[in-house]
PDB file of C-alpha atoms in Angstrom:
ATOM      1  CA  MET A 203     175.863  -3.638  -6.651  1.00 71.00           C
ATOM      2  CA  ASP A 204     178.448  -6.367  -6.117  1.00 81.00           C
ATOM      3  CA  VAL A 205     179.380  -9.130  -8.577  1.00 82.00           C
ATOM      4  CA  LYS A 206     177.167 -11.710  -7.017  1.00 80.00           C
ATOM      5  CA  VAL A 207     174.031  -9.590  -7.610  1.00 84.00           C
ATOM      6  CA  TRP A 208     175.013  -9.163 -11.267  1.00 85.00           C
ATOM      7  CA  MET A 209     175.607 -12.873 -11.617  1.00 84.00           C
ATOM      8  CA  TYR A 210     172.097 -13.496 -10.153  1.00 85.00           C
ATOM      9  CA  LEU A 211     170.514 -10.997 -12.624  1.00 88.00           C
ATOM     10  CA  ALA A 212     172.421 -12.576 -15.642  1.00 87.00           C
ATOM     11  CA  TYR A 213     171.443 -16.067 -14.456  1.00 86.00           C
ATOM     12  CA  LEU A 214     167.764 -15.111 -14.215  1.00 89.00           C
ATOM     13  CA  ALA A 215     167.750 -13.340 -17.517  1.00 91.00           C
ATOM     14  CA  VAL A 216     169.504 -16.225 -19.431  1.00 89.00           C
ATOM     15  CA  SER A 217     167.487 -18.982 -17.629  1.00 87.00           C
ATOM     16  CA  ILE A 218     164.081 -17.325 -18.173  1.00 90.00           C
ATOM     17  CA  GLY A 219     164.869 -16.482 -21.725  1.00 92.00           C
ATOM     18  CA  LEU A 220     165.970 -20.051 -22.511  1.00 88.00           C
ATOM     19  CA  THR A 221     162.894 -21.379 -20.774  1.00 87.00           C
ATOM     20  CA  ILE A 222     160.505 -19.225 -22.875  1.00 91.00           C
ATOM     21  CA  TRP A 223     162.336 -19.971 -26.093  1.00 91.00           C
ATOM     22  CA  VAL A 224     162.376 -23.806 -25.523  1.00 86.00           C
ATOM     23  CA  ALA A 225     158.706 -23.796 -24.356  1.00 88.00           C
ATOM     24  CA  ARG A 226     157.571 -22.009 -27.402  1.00 90.00           C
ATOM     25  CA  ALA A 227     159.572 -24.108 -29.796  1.00 88.00           C
ATOM     26  CA  LEU A 228     158.329 -27.422 -28.118  1.00 84.00           C
ATOM     27  CA  SER A 229     154.710 -26.080 -27.985  1.00 87.00           C
ATOM     28  CA  ARG A 230     154.750 -25.094 -31.706  1.00 87.00           C
ATOM     29  CA  ASN A 231     156.564 -28.183 -33.075  1.00 84.00           C
ATOM     30  CA  GLY A 232     155.138 -30.682 -30.578  1.00 84.00           C
ATOM     31  CA  LEU A 233     151.522 -30.107 -31.486  1.00 87.00           C
ATOM     32  CA  VAL A 234     151.939 -32.114 -34.776  1.00 86.00           C
ATOM     33  CA  PHE A 235     153.405 -34.944 -32.677  1.00 83.00           C
ATOM     34  CA  LEU A 236     150.623 -34.717 -30.109  1.00 85.00           C
ATOM     35  CA  GLU A 237     147.896 -34.715 -32.749  1.00 87.00           C
ATOM     36  CA  ASP A 238     149.390 -38.004 -34.071  1.00 83.00           C
ATOM     37  CA  VAL A 239     149.594 -39.421 -30.554  1.00 81.00           C
ATOM     38  CA  PHE A 240     146.033 -38.676 -29.592  1.00 82.00           C
ATOM     39  CA  ALA A 241     144.370 -38.726 -33.085  1.00 81.00           C
ATOM     40  CA  ASP A 242     142.257 -35.794 -31.856  1.00 86.00           C
ATOM     41  CA  SER A 243     143.310 -32.184 -32.460  1.00 90.00           C
ATOM     42  CA  ARG A 244     141.252 -30.727 -29.615  1.00 93.00           C
ATOM     43  CA  LEU A 245     142.715 -33.104 -27.060  1.00 90.00           C
ATOM     44  CA  ALA A 246     146.178 -32.560 -28.575  1.00 89.00           C
ATOM     45  CA  GLY A 247     145.804 -28.842 -28.161  1.00 92.00           C
ATOM     46  CA  ALA A 248     144.621 -29.136 -24.589  1.00 92.00           C
ATOM     47  CA  VAL A 249     147.480 -31.561 -23.645  1.00 89.00           C
ATOM     48  CA  ASN A 250     149.978 -29.275 -25.458  1.00 90.00           C
ATOM     49  CA  SER A 251     148.789 -26.320 -23.291  1.00 91.00           C
ATOM     50  CA  LEU A 252     148.977 -28.382 -20.110  1.00 90.00           C
ATOM     51  CA  LEU A 253     152.485 -29.523 -20.984  1.00 88.00           C
ATOM     52  CA  VAL A 254     153.592 -26.019 -21.533  1.00 90.00           C
ATOM     53  CA  VAL A 255     152.291 -24.893 -18.099  1.00 91.00           C
ATOM     54  CA  GLY A 256     153.910 -27.861 -16.477  1.00 88.00           C
ATOM     55  CA  PHE A 257     157.119 -27.208 -18.259  1.00 86.00           C
ATOM     56  CA  TYR A 258     157.163 -23.561 -17.060  1.00 90.00           C
ATOM     57  CA  LEU A 259     156.310 -24.524 -13.507  1.00 90.00           C
ATOM     58  CA  LEU A 260     158.975 -27.231 -13.301  1.00 87.00           C
ATOM     59  CA  ASN A 261     161.777 -25.302 -15.026  1.00 85.00           C
ATOM     60  CA  LEU A 262     161.164 -21.867 -13.437  1.00 88.00           C
ATOM     61  CA  GLY A 263     160.819 -23.596 -10.082  1.00 89.00           C
ATOM     62  CA  TYR A 264     164.217 -25.220 -10.623  1.00 86.00           C
ATOM     63  CA  VAL A 265     165.787 -21.957 -11.774  1.00 86.00           C
ATOM     64  CA  THR A 266     164.662 -20.128  -8.654  1.00 87.00           C
ATOM     65  CA  VAL A 267     165.719 -23.008  -6.239  1.00 85.00           C
ATOM     66  CA  ALA A 268     169.134 -23.333  -7.914  1.00 82.00           C
ATOM     67  CA  MET A 269     169.817 -19.593  -8.011  1.00 81.00           C
ATOM     68  CA  LYS A 270     171.357 -19.335  -4.488  1.00 78.00           C
ATOM     69  CA  GLU A 271     175.117 -19.416  -4.402  1.00 75.00           C
ATOM     70  CA  SER A 272     176.322 -20.247  -0.912  1.00 76.00           C
ATOM     71  CA  GLY A 273     179.975 -19.406  -1.357  1.00 76.00           C
ATOM     72  CA  PRO A 274     181.388 -15.933  -1.873  1.00 78.00           C
ATOM     73  CA  VAL A 275     181.875 -14.759  -5.516  1.00 77.00           C
ATOM     74  CA  GLY A 276     185.200 -12.818  -5.452  1.00 79.00           C
ATOM     75  CA  ASP A 277     185.664 -11.641  -9.026  1.00 81.00           C
ATOM     76  CA  THR A 278     184.085 -11.619 -12.428  1.00 82.00           C
ATOM     77  CA  SER A 279     185.660 -14.808 -13.741  1.00 83.00           C
ATOM     78  CA  GLN A 280     184.478 -16.645 -10.714  1.00 82.00           C
ATOM     79  CA  ALA A 281     180.968 -15.268 -11.227  1.00 81.00           C
ATOM     80  CA  LEU A 282     181.081 -16.286 -14.934  1.00 83.00           C
ATOM     81  CA  GLU A 283     182.159 -19.885 -13.879  1.00 83.00           C
ATOM     82  CA  GLN A 284     179.257 -20.120 -11.428  1.00 83.00           C
ATOM     83  CA  LEU A 285     176.888 -18.634 -14.033  1.00 83.00           C
ATOM     84  CA  SER A 286     177.901 -21.183 -16.631  1.00 86.00           C
ATOM     85  CA  MET A 287     177.489 -24.004 -14.168  1.00 85.00           C
ATOM     86  CA  LYS A 288     173.991 -22.837 -13.261  1.00 84.00           C
ATOM     87  CA  VAL A 289     172.863 -22.263 -16.808  1.00 84.00           C
ATOM     88  CA  GLY A 290     174.276 -25.603 -17.822  1.00 88.00           C
ATOM     89  CA  LEU A 291     172.270 -27.361 -15.158  1.00 85.00           C
ATOM     90  CA  VAL A 292     169.165 -25.501 -16.432  1.00 81.00           C
ATOM     91  CA  LEU A 293     169.903 -26.724 -19.898  1.00 85.00           C
ATOM     92  CA  LEU A 294     170.320 -30.301 -18.678  1.00 88.00           C
ATOM     93  CA  VAL A 295     166.918 -30.119 -16.845  1.00 81.00           C
ATOM     94  CA  LEU A 296     165.303 -28.688 -20.036  1.00 80.00           C
ATOM     95  CA  GLY A 297     166.770 -31.546 -22.092  1.00 86.00           C
ATOM     96  CA  ALA A 298     165.752 -34.231 -19.499  1.00 87.00           C
ATOM     97  CA  LEU A 299     162.203 -32.966 -19.319  1.00 80.00           C
ATOM     98  CA  HIS A 300     161.962 -32.948 -23.176  1.00 81.00           C
ATOM     99  CA  PHE A 301     163.251 -36.510 -23.510  1.00 86.00           C
ATOM    100  CA  PHE A 302     160.982 -37.792 -20.717  1.00 86.00           C
ATOM    101  CA  ASN A 303     157.932 -36.264 -22.376  1.00 79.00           C
ATOM    102  CA  VAL A 304     158.817 -37.655 -25.796  1.00 81.00           C
ATOM    103  CA  PHE A 305     159.490 -41.046 -24.295  1.00 87.00           C
ATOM    104  CA  ALA A 306     156.211 -41.102 -22.330  1.00 83.00           C
ATOM    105  CA  LEU A 307     154.089 -39.877 -25.249  1.00 81.00           C
ATOM    106  CA  GLY A 308     155.782 -42.363 -27.653  1.00 82.00           C
ATOM    107  CA  ARG A 309     154.858 -45.230 -25.364  1.00 86.00           C
ATOM    108  CA  TYR A 310     151.278 -43.917 -25.095  1.00 82.00           C
ATOM    109  CA  ARG A 311     151.024 -43.721 -28.942  1.00 81.00           C
ATOM    110  CA  ARG A 312     152.372 -47.258 -29.443  1.00 83.00           C
ATOM    111  CA  GLY A 313     149.766 -48.522 -26.896  1.00 82.00           C
ATOM    112  CA  ARG A 314     146.901 -46.597 -28.753  1.00 78.00           C
ATOM    113  CA  LEU A 315     148.002 -47.990 -32.063  1.00 78.00           C
ATOM    114  CA  ARG A 316     148.202 -51.514 -30.627  1.00 79.00           C
ATOM    115  CA  GLN A 317     144.670 -51.140 -29.311  1.00 78.00           C
ATOM    116  CA  GLN A 318     143.355 -49.826 -32.602  1.00 75.00           C
ATOM    117  CA  ALA A 319     144.557 -52.914 -34.427  1.00 72.00           C
ATOM    118  CA  THR A 320     141.403 -54.852 -35.425  1.00 70.00           C
ATOM    119  CA  HIS A 321     142.737 -58.302 -34.758  1.00 67.00           C
ATOM    120  CA  PRO A 322     146.154 -59.890 -34.016  1.00 63.00           C
ATOM    121  CA  PRO A 323     148.221 -61.223 -36.958  1.00 66.00           C
ATOM    122  CA  LEU A 324     147.010 -64.612 -38.147  1.00 69.00           C
ATOM    123  CA  PRO A 325     149.091 -67.702 -37.385  1.00 75.00           C
ATOM    124  CA  PRO A 326     150.530 -69.580 -40.357  1.00 70.00           C
ATOM    125  CA  VAL A 327     148.053 -71.975 -41.973  1.00 75.00           C
ATOM    126  CA  ARG A 328     150.693 -74.255 -43.508  1.00 76.00           C
ATOM    127  CA  ILE A 329     154.425 -74.668 -43.917  1.00 76.00           C
ATOM    128  CA  LEU A 330     155.742 -73.512 -47.277  1.00 72.00           C
ATOM    129  CA  PRO A 331     158.170 -75.799 -49.018  1.00 70.00           C
ATOM    130  CA  PRO A 332     161.694 -74.520 -49.743  1.00 73.00           C
ATOM    131  CA  GLN A 333     162.064 -72.791 -53.035  1.00 76.00           C
ATOM    132  CA  GLY A 334     163.074 -75.248 -55.739  1.00 67.00           C
ATOM    133  CA  GLY A 335     163.434 -78.155 -53.409  1.00 60.00           C
ATOM    134  CA  PRO A 336     161.646 -81.497 -53.283  1.00 62.00           C
ATOM    135  CA  VAL A 337     158.309 -81.637 -51.384  1.00 57.00           C
ATOM    136  CA  PRO A 338     158.441 -84.134 -48.533  1.00 59.00           C
ATOM    137  CA  ALA A 339     156.000 -87.074 -49.141  1.00 63.00           C
ATOM    138  CA  GLY A 340     153.076 -87.489 -46.853  1.00 62.00           C
ATOM    139  CA  ASP A 341     152.977 -83.989 -45.321  1.00 60.00           C
ATOM    140  CA  PRO A 342     149.263 -82.888 -45.332  1.00 62.00           C
ATOM    141  CA  ASN A 343     150.162 -79.291 -44.872  1.00 62.00           C
ATOM    142  CA  LEU A 344     152.054 -79.045 -48.176  1.00 58.00           C
ATOM    143  CA  PRO A 345     150.431 -78.879 -51.541  1.00 60.00           C
ATOM    144  CA  ALA A 346     150.941 -81.867 -53.759  1.00 58.00           C
ATOM    145  CA  ARG A 347     153.170 -81.310 -56.883  1.00 55.00           C
TER     146      ARG A 347
END
């Protein structure tokens, strides 16, 4: 086998290994966050499973599409450079997916908490006088001293 085939095999092994490791870590640790977001453990578990499947599909799809190297790979150092570029792009995609999910779920959680609020904050009833200062005469909103 030539250097390019070894580079492909190493790329697949590293990328698939990283994908599995990140998916498990996000699934395990993200469940607590999802339970807080949805306030329902069954729904959180279902969404967690769906996110993991989507994560695998997107990332492994990207890994396979980005695997092809159009130019020739002459020696081992050139293969390692190409390999590091490809694995680096996989890591960037993993990070971008993670931050997008956290951002979207955080927005959803804020909206849900806003809807759960029983009523909006009350407007001020009266204006409070400055501490220790004189009370202006004739203001009906201020208590008499």
